[in-house]
CSV table of C-alpha atoms in Angstrom, one decimal:
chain,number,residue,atom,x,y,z
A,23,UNK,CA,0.0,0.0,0.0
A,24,UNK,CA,1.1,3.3,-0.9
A,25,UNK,CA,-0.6,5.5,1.6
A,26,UNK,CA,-0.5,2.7,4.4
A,27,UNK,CA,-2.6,1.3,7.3
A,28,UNK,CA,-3.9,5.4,8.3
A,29,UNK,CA,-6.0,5.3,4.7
A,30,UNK,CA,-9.3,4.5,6.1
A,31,UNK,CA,-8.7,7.7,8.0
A,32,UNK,CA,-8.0,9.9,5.5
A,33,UNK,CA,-10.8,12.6,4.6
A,34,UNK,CA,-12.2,12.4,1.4
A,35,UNK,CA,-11.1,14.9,-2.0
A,36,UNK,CA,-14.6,15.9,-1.7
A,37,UNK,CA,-14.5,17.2,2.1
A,38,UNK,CA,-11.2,18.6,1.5
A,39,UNK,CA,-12.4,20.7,-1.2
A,40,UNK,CA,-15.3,21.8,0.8
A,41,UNK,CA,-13.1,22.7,3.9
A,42,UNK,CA,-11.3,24.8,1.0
A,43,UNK,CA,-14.0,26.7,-0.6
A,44,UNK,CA,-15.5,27.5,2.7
A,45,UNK,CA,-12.4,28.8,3.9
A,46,UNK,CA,-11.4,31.0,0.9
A,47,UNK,CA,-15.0,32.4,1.3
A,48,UNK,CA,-14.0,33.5,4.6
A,49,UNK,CA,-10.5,34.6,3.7
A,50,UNK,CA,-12.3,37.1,1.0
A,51,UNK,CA,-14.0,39.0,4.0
A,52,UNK,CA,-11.7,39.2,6.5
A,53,UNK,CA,-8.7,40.3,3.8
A,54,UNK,CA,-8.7,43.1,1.5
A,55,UNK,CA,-9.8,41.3,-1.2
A,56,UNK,CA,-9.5,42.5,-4.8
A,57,UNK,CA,-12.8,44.4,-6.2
A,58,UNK,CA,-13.2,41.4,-8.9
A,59,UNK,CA,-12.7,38.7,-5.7
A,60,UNK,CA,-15.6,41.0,-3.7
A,61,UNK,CA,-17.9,41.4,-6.1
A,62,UNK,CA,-18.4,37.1,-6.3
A,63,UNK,CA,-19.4,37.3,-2.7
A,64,UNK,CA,-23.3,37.3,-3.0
A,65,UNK,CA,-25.4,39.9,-0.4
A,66,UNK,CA,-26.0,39.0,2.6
A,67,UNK,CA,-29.5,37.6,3.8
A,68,UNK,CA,-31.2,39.5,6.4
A,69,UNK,CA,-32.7,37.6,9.4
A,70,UNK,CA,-36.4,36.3,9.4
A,71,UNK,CA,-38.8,37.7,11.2
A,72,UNK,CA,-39.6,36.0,14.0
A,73,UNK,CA,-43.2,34.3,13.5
A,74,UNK,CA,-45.9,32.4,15.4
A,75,UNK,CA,-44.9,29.1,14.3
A,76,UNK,CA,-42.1,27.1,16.3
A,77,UNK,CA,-40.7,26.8,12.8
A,78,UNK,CA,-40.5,30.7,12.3
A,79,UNK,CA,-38.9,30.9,15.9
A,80,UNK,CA,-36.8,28.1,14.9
A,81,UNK,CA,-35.4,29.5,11.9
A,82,UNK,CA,-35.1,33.4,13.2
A,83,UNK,CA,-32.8,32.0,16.1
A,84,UNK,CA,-30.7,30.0,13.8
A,85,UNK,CA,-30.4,32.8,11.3
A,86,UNK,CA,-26.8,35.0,11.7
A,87,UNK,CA,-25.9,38.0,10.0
A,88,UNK,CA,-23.3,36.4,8.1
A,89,UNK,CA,-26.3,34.1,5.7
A,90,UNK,CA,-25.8,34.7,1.4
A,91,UNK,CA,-28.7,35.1,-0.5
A,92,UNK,CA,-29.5,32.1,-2.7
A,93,UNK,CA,-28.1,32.0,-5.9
A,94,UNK,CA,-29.4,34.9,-7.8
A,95,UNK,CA,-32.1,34.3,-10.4
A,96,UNK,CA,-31.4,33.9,-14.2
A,97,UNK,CA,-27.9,32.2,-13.8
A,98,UNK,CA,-28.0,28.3,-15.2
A,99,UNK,CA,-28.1,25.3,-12.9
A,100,UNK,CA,-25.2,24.2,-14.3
A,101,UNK,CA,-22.9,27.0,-14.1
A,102,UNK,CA,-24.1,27.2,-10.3
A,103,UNK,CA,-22.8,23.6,-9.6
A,104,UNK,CA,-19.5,24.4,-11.0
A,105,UNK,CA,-18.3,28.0,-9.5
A,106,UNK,CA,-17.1,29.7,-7.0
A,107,UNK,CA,-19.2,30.6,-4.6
A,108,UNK,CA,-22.5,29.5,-5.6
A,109,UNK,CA,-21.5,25.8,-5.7
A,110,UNK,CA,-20.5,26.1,-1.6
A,111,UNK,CA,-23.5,28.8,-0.3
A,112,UNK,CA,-26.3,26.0,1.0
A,113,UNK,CA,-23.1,24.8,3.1
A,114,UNK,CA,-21.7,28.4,4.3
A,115,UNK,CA,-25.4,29.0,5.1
A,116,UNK,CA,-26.0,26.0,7.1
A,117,UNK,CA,-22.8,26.8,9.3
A,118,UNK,CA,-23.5,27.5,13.1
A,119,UNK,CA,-23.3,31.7,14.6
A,120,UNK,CA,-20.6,30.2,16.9
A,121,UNK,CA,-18.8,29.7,13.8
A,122,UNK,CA,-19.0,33.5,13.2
A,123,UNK,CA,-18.3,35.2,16.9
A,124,UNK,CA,-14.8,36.0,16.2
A,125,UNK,CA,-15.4,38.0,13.4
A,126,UNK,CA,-13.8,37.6,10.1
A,127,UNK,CA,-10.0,38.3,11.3
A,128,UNK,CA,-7.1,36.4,9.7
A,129,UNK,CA,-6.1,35.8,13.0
A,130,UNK,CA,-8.7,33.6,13.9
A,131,UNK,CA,-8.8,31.8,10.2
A,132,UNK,CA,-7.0,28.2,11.9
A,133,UNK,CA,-9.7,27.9,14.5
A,134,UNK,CA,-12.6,28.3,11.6
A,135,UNK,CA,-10.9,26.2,9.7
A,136,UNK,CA,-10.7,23.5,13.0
A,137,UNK,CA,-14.4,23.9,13.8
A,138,UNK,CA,-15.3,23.4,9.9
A,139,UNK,CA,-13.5,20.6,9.1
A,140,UNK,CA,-15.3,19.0,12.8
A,141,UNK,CA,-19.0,20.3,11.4
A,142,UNK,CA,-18.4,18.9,8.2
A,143,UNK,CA,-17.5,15.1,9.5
A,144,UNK,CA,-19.9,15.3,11.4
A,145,UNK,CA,-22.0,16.0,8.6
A,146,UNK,CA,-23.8,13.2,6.6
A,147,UNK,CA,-22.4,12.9,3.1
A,148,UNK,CA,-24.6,14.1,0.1
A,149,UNK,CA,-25.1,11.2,-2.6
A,150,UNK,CA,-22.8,11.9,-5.7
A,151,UNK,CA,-24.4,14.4,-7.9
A,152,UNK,CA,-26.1,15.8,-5.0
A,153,UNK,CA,-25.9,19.5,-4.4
A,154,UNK,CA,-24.5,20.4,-1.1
C-alpha cells in the first residue's frame, strides 16, 4: 500500500475541497480582497422575522448576520454547480453563529478552519451528484 494502514482515515477529496471553498470564502471577508474577488461574494440575507410558528422561531434564532442570499435568479443550474461561490452557499449558510463570533480576522482563520472541518465530519455525506 502506498498510503499505508492510516487510509481509512483519510478525509475524502470531496471534504477537502469543501473545507477549502468554505475557507477561501471567509479569507475574501476578512482580507482586502481584490474588487473582482468581492464582487463574487453574494449579499448578505437579512434575518427572518420571527413568527408564530415554532418553525419561524426556529429558523429566526438559527439565522446569523453572516447568511448569502441564494443563488441569484437567471444564472443556469449548471454554471451554479461548478463555480465559485454559488456551488459552496447552501453549506456556508448552514454553518453555526458560533462559527462566526470572532469575526472575520485572519487571525482567527485556523480555528474556523478547525471547527469546519469538525461540522463537516460530522456532517452526513450528500449522494454523488447531490448539491450540497
Amino acid at each position: 500500500l502506498i498510503i499505508g494502514a492510516e487510509a481509512d482515515t483519510l478525509d475524502s477529496i470531496e471534504h477537502r475541497r469543501r473545507v477549502g471553498a468554505l475557507t477561501y470564502l471567509y479569507k475574501l471577508q476578512s482580507w482586502d480582497a481584490p474588487e473582482k474577488l468581492r464582487q463574487m461574494i453574494p449579499p448578505k440575507l437579512e434575518r427572518p422575522p420571527r413568527g408564530r410558528t415554532r418553525v419561524s422561531a426556529r429558523e429566526h434564532d438559527s439565522s446569523h448576520e453572516n447568511k448569502f442570499q441564494p443563488v441569484p435568479s437567471g444564472i443556469g443550474p449548471d454554471y451554479i454547480a461548478r463555480s465559485f461561490p454559488f456551488c459552496i452557499i447552501k453549506v456556508w449558510n448552514r454553518l453555526p453563529a458560533n462559527f462566526f463570533t470572532d469575526g472575520f480576522d485572519i487571525a482567527h482563520l485556523q480555528s474556523f478552519k478547525c471547527k469546519l472541518n469538525n461540522f463537516l465530519r460530522s456532517q452526513p455525506t450528500p449522494l454523488r451528484g447531490e448539491a450540497a
